[in-house]
Coordinates of C-alpha atoms in Angstrom, one line a residue:
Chain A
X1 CA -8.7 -37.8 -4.3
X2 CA -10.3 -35.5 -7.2
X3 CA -9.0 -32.0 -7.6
X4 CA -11.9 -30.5 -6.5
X5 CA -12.0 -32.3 -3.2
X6 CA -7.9 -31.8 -2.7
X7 CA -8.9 -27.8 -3.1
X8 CA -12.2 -28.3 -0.7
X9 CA -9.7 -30.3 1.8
X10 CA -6.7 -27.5 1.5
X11 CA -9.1 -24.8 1.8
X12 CA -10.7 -26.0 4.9
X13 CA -6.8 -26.1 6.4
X14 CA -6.2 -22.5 5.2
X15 CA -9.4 -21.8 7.3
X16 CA -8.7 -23.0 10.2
X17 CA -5.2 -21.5 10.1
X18 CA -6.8 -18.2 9.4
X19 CA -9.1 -17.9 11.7
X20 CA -11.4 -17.6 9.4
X21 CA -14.9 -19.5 8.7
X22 CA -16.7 -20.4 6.0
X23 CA -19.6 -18.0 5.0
X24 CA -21.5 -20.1 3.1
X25 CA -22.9 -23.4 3.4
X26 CA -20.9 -25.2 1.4
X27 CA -17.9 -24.3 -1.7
X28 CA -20.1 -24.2 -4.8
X29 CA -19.4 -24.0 -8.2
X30 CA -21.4 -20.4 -7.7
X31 CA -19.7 -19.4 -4.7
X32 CA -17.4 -16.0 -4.9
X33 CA -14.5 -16.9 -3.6
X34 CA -13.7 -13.5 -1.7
X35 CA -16.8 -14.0 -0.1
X36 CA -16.5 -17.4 1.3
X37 CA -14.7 -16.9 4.2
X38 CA -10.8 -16.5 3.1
X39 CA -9.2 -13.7 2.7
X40 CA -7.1 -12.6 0.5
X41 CA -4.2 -13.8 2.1
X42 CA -5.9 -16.8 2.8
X43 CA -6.3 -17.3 -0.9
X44 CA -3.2 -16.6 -1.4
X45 CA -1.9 -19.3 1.0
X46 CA -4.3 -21.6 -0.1
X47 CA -2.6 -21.1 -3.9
X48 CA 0.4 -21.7 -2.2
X49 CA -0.4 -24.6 0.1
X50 CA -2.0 -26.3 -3.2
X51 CA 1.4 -26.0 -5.3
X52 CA 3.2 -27.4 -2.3
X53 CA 0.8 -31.0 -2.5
X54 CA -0.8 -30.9 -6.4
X55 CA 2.9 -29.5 -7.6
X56 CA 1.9 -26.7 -10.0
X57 CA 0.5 -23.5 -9.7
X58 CA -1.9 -22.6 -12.5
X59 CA -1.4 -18.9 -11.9
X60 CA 2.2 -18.8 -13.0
X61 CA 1.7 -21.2 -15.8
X62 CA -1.4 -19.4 -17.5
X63 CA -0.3 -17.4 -21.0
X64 CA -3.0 -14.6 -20.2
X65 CA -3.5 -13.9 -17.1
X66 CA -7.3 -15.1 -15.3
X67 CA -8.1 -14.2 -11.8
X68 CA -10.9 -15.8 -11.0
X69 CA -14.3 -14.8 -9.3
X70 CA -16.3 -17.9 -8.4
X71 CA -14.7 -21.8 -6.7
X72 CA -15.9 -23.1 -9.6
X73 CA -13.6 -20.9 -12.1
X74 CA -11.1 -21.7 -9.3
X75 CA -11.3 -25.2 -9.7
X76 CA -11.8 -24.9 -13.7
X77 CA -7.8 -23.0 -13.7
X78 CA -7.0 -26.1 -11.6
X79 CA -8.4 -29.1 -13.7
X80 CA -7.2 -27.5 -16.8
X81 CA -3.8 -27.2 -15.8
X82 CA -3.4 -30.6 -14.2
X83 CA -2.0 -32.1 -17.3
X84 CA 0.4 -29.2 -18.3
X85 CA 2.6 -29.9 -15.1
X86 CA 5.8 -31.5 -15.7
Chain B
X1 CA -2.2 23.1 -17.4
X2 CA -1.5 24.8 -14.1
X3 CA 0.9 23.7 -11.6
X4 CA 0.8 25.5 -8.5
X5 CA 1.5 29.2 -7.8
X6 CA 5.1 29.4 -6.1
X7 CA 3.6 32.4 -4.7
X8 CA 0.0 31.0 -2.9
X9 CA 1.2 28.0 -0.2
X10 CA -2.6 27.2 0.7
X11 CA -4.5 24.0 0.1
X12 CA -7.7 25.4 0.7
X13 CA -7.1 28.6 -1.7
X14 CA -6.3 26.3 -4.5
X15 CA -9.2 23.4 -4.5
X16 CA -11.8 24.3 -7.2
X17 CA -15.0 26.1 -6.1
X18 CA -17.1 24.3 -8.1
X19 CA -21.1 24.0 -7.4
X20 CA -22.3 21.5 -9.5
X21 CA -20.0 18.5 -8.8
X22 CA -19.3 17.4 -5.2
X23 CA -15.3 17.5 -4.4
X24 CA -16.0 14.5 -2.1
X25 CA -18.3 11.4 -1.9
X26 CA -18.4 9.2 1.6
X27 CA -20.7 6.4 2.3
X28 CA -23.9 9.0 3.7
X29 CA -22.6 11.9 1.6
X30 CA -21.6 14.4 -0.8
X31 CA -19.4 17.5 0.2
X32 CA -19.2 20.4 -2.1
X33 CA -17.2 23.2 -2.3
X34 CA -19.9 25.1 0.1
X35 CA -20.1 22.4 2.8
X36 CA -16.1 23.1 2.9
X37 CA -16.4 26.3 3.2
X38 CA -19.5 26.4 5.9
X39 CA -17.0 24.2 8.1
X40 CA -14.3 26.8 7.5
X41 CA -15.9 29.8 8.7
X42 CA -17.3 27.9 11.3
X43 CA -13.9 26.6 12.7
X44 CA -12.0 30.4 12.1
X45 CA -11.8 31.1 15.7
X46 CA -10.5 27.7 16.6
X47 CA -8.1 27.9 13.7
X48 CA -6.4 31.5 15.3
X49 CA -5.3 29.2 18.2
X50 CA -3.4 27.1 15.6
X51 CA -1.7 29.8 13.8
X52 CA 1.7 28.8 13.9
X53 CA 1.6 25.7 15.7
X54 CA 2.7 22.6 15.4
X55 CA -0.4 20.2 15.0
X56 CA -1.3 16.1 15.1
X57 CA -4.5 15.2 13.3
X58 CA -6.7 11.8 13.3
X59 CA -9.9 10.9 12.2
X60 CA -11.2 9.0 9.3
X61 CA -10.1 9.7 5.4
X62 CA -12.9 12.4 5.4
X63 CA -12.5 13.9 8.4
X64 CA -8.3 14.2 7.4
X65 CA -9.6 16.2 4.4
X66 CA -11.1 18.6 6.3
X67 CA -8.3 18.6 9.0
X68 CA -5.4 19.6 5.8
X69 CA -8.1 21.8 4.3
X70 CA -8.7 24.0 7.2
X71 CA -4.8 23.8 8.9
X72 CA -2.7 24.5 5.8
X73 CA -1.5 27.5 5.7
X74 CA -2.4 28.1 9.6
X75 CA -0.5 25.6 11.2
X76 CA 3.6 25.5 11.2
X77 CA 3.3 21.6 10.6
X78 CA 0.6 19.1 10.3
X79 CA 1.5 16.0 11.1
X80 CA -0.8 12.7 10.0
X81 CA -1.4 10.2 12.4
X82 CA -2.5 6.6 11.3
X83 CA -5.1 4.8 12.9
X84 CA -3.8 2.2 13.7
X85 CA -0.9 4.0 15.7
X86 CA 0.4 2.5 19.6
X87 CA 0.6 5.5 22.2
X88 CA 4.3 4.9 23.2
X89 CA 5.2 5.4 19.4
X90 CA 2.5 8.7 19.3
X91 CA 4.3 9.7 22.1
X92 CA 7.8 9.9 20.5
X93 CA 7.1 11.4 16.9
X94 CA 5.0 14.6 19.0
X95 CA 8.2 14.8 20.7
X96 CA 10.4 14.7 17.8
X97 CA 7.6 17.1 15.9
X98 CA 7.7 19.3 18.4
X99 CA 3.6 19.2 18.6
X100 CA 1.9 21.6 20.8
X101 CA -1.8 20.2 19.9
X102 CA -3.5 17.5 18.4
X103 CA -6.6 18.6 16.1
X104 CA -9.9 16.6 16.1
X105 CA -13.3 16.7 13.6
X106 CA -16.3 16.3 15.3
X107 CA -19.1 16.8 13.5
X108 CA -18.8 19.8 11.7
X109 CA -16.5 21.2 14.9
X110 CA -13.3 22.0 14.8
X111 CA -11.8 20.4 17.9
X112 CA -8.5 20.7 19.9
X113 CA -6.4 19.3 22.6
X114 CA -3.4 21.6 24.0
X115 CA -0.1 19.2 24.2
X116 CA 2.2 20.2 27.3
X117 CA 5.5 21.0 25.7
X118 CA 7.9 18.2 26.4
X119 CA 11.6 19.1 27.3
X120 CA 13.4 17.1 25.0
X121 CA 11.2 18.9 22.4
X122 CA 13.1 19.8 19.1
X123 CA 11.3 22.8 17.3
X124 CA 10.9 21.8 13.8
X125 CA 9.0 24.9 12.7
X126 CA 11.0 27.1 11.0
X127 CA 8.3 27.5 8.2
X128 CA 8.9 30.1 5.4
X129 CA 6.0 32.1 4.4
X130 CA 3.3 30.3 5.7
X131 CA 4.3 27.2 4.1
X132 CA 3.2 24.8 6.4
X133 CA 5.0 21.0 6.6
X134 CA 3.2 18.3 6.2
X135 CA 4.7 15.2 8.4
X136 CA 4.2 11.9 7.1
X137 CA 4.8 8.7 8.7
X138 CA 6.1 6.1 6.6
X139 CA 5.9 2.3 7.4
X140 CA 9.6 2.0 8.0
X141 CA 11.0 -0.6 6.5
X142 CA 13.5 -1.1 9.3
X143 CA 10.8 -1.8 11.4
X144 CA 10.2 1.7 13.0
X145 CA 8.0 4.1 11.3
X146 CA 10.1 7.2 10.1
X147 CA 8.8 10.9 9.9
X148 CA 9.6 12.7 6.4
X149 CA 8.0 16.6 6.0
X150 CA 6.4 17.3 2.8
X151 CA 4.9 20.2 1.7
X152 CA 1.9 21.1 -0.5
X153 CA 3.8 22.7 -3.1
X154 CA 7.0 19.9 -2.5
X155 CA 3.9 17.3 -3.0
X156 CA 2.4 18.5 -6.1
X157 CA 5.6 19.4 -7.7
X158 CA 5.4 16.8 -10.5
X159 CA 1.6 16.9 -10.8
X160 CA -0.4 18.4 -13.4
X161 CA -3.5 19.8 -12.8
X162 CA -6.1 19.8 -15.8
X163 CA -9.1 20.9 -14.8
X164 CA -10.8 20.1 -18.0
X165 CA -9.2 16.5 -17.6
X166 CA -10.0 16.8 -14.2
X167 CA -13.5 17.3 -14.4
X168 CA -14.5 14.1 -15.5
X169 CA -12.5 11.7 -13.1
X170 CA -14.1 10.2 -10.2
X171 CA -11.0 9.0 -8.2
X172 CA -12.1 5.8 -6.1
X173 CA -9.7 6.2 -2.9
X174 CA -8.2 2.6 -1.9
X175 CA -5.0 4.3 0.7
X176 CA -5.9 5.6 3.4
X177 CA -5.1 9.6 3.7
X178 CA -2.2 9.4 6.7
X179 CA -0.4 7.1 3.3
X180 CA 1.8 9.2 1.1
X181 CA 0.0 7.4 -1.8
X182 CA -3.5 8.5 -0.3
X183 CA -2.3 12.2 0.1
X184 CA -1.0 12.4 -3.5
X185 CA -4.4 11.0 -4.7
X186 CA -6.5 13.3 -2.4
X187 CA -4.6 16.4 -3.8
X188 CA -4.4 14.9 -7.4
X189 CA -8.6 14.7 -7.0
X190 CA -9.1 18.2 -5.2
X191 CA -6.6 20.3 -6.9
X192 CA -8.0 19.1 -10.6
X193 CA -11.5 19.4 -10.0
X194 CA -12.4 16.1 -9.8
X195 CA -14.3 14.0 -7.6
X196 CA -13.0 11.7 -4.9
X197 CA -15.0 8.4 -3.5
X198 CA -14.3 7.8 0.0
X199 CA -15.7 4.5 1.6
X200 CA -16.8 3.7 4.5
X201 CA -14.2 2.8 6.9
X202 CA -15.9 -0.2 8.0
X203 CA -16.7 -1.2 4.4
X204 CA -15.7 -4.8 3.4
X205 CA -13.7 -5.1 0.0
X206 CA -17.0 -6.0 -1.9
X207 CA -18.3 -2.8 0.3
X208 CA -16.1 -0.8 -1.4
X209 CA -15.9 -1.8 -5.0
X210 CA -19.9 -1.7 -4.6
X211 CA -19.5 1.7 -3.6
X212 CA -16.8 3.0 -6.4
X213 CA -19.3 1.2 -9.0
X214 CA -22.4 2.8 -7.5
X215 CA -20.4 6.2 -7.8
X216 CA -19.3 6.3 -11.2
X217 CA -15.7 6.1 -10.4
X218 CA -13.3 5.6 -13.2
X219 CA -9.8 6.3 -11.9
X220 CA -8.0 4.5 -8.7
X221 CA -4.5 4.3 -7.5
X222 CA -3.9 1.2 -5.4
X223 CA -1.2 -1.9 -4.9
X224 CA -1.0 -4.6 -7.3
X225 CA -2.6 -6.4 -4.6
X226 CA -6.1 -3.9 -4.3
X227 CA -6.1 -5.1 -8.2
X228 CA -5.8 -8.7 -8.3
X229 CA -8.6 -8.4 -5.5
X230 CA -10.6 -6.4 -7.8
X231 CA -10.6 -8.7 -11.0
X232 CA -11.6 -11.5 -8.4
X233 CA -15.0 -9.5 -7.2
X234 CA -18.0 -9.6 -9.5
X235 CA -18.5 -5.3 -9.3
X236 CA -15.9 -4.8 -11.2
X237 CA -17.7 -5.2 -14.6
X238 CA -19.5 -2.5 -13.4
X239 CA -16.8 0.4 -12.9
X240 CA -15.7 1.5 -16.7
X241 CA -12.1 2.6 -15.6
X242 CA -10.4 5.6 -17.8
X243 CA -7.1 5.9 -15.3
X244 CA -5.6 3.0 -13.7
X245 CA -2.3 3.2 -11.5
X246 CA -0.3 0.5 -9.4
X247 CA 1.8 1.5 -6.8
X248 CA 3.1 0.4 -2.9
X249 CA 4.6 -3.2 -4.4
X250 CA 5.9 -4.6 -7.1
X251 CA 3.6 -4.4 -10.1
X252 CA 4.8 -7.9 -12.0
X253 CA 3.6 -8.8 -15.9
X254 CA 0.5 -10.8 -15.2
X255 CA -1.0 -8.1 -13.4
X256 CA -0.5 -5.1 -15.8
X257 CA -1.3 -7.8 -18.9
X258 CA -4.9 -8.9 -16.8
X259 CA -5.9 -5.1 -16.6
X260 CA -4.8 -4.4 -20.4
X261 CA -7.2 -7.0 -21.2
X262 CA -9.7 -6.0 -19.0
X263 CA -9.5 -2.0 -19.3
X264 CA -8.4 -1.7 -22.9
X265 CA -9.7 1.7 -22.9
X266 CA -7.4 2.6 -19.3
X267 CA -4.8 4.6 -19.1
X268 CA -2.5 1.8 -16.7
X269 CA 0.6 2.9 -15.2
X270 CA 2.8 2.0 -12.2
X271 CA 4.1 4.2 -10.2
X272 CA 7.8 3.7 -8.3
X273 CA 7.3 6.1 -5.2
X274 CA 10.5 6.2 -2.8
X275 CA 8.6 7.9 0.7
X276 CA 12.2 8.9 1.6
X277 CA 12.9 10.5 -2.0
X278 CA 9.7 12.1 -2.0
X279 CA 8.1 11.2 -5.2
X280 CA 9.0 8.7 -7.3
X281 CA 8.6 8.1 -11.0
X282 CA 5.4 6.7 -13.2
X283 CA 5.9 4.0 -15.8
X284 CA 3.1 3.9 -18.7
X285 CA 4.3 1.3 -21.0
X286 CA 2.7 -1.3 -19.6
X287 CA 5.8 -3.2 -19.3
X288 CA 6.8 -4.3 -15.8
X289 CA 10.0 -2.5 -14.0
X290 CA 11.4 0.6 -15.6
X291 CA 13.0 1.6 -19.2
X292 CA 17.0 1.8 -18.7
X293 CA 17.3 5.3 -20.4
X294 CA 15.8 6.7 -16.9
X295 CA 19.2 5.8 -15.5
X296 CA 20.9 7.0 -18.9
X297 CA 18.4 10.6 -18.8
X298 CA 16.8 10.8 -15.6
X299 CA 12.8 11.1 -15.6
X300 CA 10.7 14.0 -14.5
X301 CA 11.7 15.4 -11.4
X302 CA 14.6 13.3 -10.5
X303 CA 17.6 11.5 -11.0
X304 CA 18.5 8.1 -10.9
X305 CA 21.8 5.7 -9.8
X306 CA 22.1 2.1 -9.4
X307 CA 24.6 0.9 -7.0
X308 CA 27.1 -2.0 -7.4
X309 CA 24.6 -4.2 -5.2
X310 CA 22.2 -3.4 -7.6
X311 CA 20.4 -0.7 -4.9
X312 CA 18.5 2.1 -6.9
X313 CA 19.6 5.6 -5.4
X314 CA 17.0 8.6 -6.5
X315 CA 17.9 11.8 -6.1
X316 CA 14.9 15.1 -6.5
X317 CA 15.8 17.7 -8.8
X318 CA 14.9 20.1 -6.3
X319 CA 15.5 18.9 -2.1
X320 CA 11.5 19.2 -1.6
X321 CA 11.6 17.7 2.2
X322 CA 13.4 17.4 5.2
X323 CA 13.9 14.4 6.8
X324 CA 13.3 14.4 10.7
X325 CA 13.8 10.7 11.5
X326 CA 18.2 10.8 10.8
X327 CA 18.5 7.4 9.8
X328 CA 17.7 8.4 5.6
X329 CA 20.7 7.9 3.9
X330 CA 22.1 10.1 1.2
X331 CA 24.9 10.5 -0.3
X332 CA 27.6 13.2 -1.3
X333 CA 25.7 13.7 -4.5
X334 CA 22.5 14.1 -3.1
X335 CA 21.3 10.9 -4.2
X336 CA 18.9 9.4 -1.5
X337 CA 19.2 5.5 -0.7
X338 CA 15.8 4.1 -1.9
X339 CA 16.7 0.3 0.2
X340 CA 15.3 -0.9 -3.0
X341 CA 17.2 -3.5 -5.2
X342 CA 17.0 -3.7 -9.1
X343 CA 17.9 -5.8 -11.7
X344 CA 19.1 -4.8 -15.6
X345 CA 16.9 -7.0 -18.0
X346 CA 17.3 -6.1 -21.5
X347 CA 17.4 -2.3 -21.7
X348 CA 15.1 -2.2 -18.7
X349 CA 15.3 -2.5 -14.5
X350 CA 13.4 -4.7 -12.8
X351 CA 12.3 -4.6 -9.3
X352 CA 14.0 -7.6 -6.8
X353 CA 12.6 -6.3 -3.7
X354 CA 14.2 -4.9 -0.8
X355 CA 18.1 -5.2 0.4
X356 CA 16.9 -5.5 4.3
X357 CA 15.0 -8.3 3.0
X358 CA 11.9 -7.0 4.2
X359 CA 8.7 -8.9 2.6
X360 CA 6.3 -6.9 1.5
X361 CA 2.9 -9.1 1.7
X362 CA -0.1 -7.6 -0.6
X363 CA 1.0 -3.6 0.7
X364 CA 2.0 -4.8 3.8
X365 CA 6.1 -4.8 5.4
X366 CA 6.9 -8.1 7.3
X367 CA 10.4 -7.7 8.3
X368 CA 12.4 -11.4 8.4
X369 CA 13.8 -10.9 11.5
X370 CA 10.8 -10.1 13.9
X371 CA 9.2 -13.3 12.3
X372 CA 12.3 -15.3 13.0
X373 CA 12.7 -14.0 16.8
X374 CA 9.1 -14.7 17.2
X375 CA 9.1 -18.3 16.2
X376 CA 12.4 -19.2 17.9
X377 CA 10.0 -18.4 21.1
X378 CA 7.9 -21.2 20.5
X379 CA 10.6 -23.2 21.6
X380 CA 10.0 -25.6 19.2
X381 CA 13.2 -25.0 16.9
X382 CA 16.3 -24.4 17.1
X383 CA 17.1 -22.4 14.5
X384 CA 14.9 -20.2 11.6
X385 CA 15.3 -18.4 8.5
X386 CA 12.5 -16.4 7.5
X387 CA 12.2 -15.0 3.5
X388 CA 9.5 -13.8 0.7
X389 CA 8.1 -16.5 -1.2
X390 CA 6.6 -14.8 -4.1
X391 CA 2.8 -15.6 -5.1
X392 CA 0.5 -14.4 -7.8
X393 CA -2.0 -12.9 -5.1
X394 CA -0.2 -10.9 -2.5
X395 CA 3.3 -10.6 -4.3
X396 CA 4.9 -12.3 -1.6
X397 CA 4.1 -14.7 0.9
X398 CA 6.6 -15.8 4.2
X399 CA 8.5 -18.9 4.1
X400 CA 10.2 -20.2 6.8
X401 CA 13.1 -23.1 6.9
X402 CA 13.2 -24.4 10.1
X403 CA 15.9 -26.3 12.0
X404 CA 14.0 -28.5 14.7
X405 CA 15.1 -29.3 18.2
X406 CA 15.4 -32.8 17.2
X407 CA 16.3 -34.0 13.8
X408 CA 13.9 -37.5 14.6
X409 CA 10.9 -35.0 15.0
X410 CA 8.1 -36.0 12.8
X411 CA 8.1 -33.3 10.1
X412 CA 4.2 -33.2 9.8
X413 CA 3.4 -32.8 13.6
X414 CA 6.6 -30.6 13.8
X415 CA 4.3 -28.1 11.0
X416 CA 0.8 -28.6 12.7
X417 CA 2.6 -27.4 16.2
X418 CA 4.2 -24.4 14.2
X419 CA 1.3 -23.3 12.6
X420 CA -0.9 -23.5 15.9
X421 CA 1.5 -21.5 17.6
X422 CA 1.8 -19.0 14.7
X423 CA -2.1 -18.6 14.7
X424 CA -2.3 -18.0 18.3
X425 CA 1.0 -15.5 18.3
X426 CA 1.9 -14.0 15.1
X427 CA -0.2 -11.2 13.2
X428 CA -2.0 -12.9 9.8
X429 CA 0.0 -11.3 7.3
X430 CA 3.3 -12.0 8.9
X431 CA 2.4 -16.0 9.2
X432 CA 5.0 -18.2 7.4
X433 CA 2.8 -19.5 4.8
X434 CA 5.3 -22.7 4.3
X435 CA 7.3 -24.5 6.4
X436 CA 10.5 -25.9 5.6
X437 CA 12.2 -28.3 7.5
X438 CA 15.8 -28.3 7.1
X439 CA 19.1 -29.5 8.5
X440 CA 21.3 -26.5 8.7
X441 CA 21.0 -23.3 6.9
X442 CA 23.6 -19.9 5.1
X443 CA 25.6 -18.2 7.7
X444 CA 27.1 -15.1 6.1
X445 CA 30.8 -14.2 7.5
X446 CA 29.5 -12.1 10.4
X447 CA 27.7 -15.5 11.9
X448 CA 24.5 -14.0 10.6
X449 CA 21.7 -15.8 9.0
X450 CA 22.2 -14.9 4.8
X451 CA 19.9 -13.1 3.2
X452 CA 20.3 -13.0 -0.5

């Protein structure tokens, strides 16, 4: 599985955990992320949940900080980090 | 610079009567000095009733304005009631407050229900002057909310007041006003002249940071949590902040670095407020934890100790509160115990967390051992250790490692089952976020589960 689907996979976990429901039609490159249904606790598990099974967390690895607006930027921290894990 | 008069102990006599900027924005409108005063004549002979009494108020962020506004100075003690309060636990702090009425805003009327004195009720009044106590819940870290009394001239003691600073700030209000950090802001706003942004209480976080852009705001006080949520909201290129503060959790590197570069023009700095001390201590640097030469020289307003277990004890130059709830410990110096644990890095402290082990998740207290007892009910494990897992979001996150009944258990239908019965049974913040399964787990001597 791409990133991008792993995060769209998580994400709709963290939902459901939640109780929480997607408010758009679907996770776009365009989409704000504290407007698509998740919280942010939700984000923050989904963060969490996505160290757990990718095994890095771009958050703590990034030199200056980014916190990011839209999924796509999201997925972006994700794809650009993929090779800096060890 | 002023500070406030030793001699006048009245909120309302010191906010600035000012008719060309508003002291408060909500959602529908904009209060000036004049709409303040209208409700305060209207409301004087209500307000004779409450000379000298003890007093409970509720009501929205606005309508707590105008409840501190008009009962300072009039009422022996005011005490703040949170929203979100259950009646058993109402019940017990009017007893231990000694409250004889509970004061309402409705509309622009001044509104009030008589209490029937209890029997068990301990008189706290014994109010000097006029000066009237202001009685704060904190969220109890020990689980159980604890009542400190403040008062307006023990709350402003370390703040300046420049009006002609003053004038230009438009504080955005992210605490709500029964918070100690909401208080200090409102009085910070109305006692310098500046303007304070109150949202809607039903606003959603893109409500509010829609309404502190449309409003010109350019100061806020809020967690490291409020922030991170900010910088992930488009409106935030819109607010052109001059005064930035982080308080209420720990405020880590990455944060303080990402508003740097955002805000270069902002004044950042995090604030270390002990409820139980009083106030705290404000840290401009922009380096996370605190410079070690506050231990060394103390900062303004207050002295500071680290304990063996590395436990940050504070102690106020002058005792500015009394403490109602008896379970605030201080010791034979006068040094209050702040429950918080530090760590010396390289001429500076930095913040572990707390010694209870209490999680503090994006502002909010999650205390291991509720989490633990609630989980062993599911009846799904046999034993559970609950602990902060810290994340770049909320701060911290819960973890739990989990002993199951059976060790042959399949792991992954073990953490579905948990996490359905977490959903359905534990509050969202408190939620382990992550599961771990494990064999066995840290007893300390005393047979309980080991914390640190």
């Amino acid at each position: 599985m791409d990133i991008r689907n792993h995060i769209i996979s998580t994400y709709n976990e963290v939902l459901s955990y939640t109780d929480a429901e997607l408010q758009v039609e679907e996770l776009a490159n365009d989409t704000v992320l504290l407007e698509s249904g998740l919280d942010s606790l939700g984000f923050a598990t989904l963060v969490a949940e996505l160290e757990e099974e990718l095994g890095y967390d771009p958050f703590v690895m990034m030199d200056e900080p980014i916190y990011p607006t839209t999924f796509g930027e999201f997925v972006e921290l994700y794809e650009t980090y993929k090779d800096e894990k060890n | 610079m002023r500070r406030i008069d030793r001699a006048l102990t009245n909120f309302w006599d010191h906010i600035v009567a000012e008719s060309e900027r508003p002291l408060v924005v909500t959602a529908g409108e904009a209060l000036y000095h004049s709409d303040f005063l209208r409700i305060r004549t209207g409301s004087e002979h209500v307000l004779l009733k409450l000379r000298g009494k003890a007093v409970a108020i509720s009501g929205t962020d606005a309508e707590l304005i105008h409840l501190l506004l008009l009962l300072d100075g009039t009422a022996s003690s005011i005490l703040l009631l949170p929203n979100d309060m259950q009646t058993d636990q109402k019940e017990e702090f009017f007893g231990q407050c000694g409250i004889e009425a509970e004061a309402t805003l409705v509309g622009e009327e001044l509104e009030v229900n008589k209490i029937p004195a209890s029997s068990e009720t301990l008189k706290l009044s014994d109010t000097k002057g006029g000066r009237t106590d202001w009685i704060i819940p904190t969220s109890g870290t020990s689980g159980t909310p604890k009542l400190v009394a403040h008062n307006l001239k023990s709350l402003t003691r370390t703040t300046k007041f420049n009006r002609e600073v003053g004038r230009d700030i438009r504080w955005g209000l992210s605490y709500s006003i029964s918070r100690f950090a909401g208080i200090q802001i409102m009085l910070q706003s109305l006692l310098s002249g500046s303007t304070l942004l109150v949202a809607s209480p039903e606003a959603s976080f893109s409500e509010k940071a829609d309404f502190f852009a449309t409003n010109h705001c350019n100061a806020i006080s809020a967690t490291p949590t409020f922030w991170r949520k900010l910088l992930m909201v488009n409106h935030e290129s819109d607010l052109n902040l001059k005064v930035i503060t982080l308080g209420g959790e720990i405020a880590d590197q990455q944060i303080l670095n990402a508003l740097s570069k955002k805000y270069p023009e902002a004044r950042i700095t995090h604030i270390y407020a002990s409820t139980e001390a009083g106030v705290g201590f404000a840290v401009r640097d922009h380096l996370e934890g605190f410079p070690a030469a506050f231990v060394r020289d103390g900062v303004e307003g207050a002295e500071l100790k680290i304990e063996q277990d590395g436990t940050l004890r504070i102690k106020p130059h002058t005792a500015n509160q009394k403490f109602i709830s008896t379970d605030i410990d201080v010791d034979a110096d006068g040094f209050i115990d702040t429950g918080d644990l530090v760590e010396e890095k390289s001429d500076r402290y930095v913040f572990l967390g707390r010694r209870s082990g209490s999680i503090n998740v994006g502002g909010n207290k999650v205390m291991p051992e509720e989490v633990e007892n609630l989980l062993l009910k599911s009846g799904l494990l046999k034993g559970v250790k609950v602990y902060g897992k810290a994340n770049p979001i909320m701060g911290n996150l819960v973890s739990a490692d989990v002993i199951p009944n059976s060790a042959s258990q399949d792991q992954k239908i073990l953490k579905k089952e948990l996490k359905s019965y977490c959903s359905a049974n534990i509050e969202s913040f408190k939620r382990p976020a992550f599961f771990k399964v494990v064999s066995d787990f840290d007893l300390n001597a005393s047979g309980k589960i080991s914390r640190n």
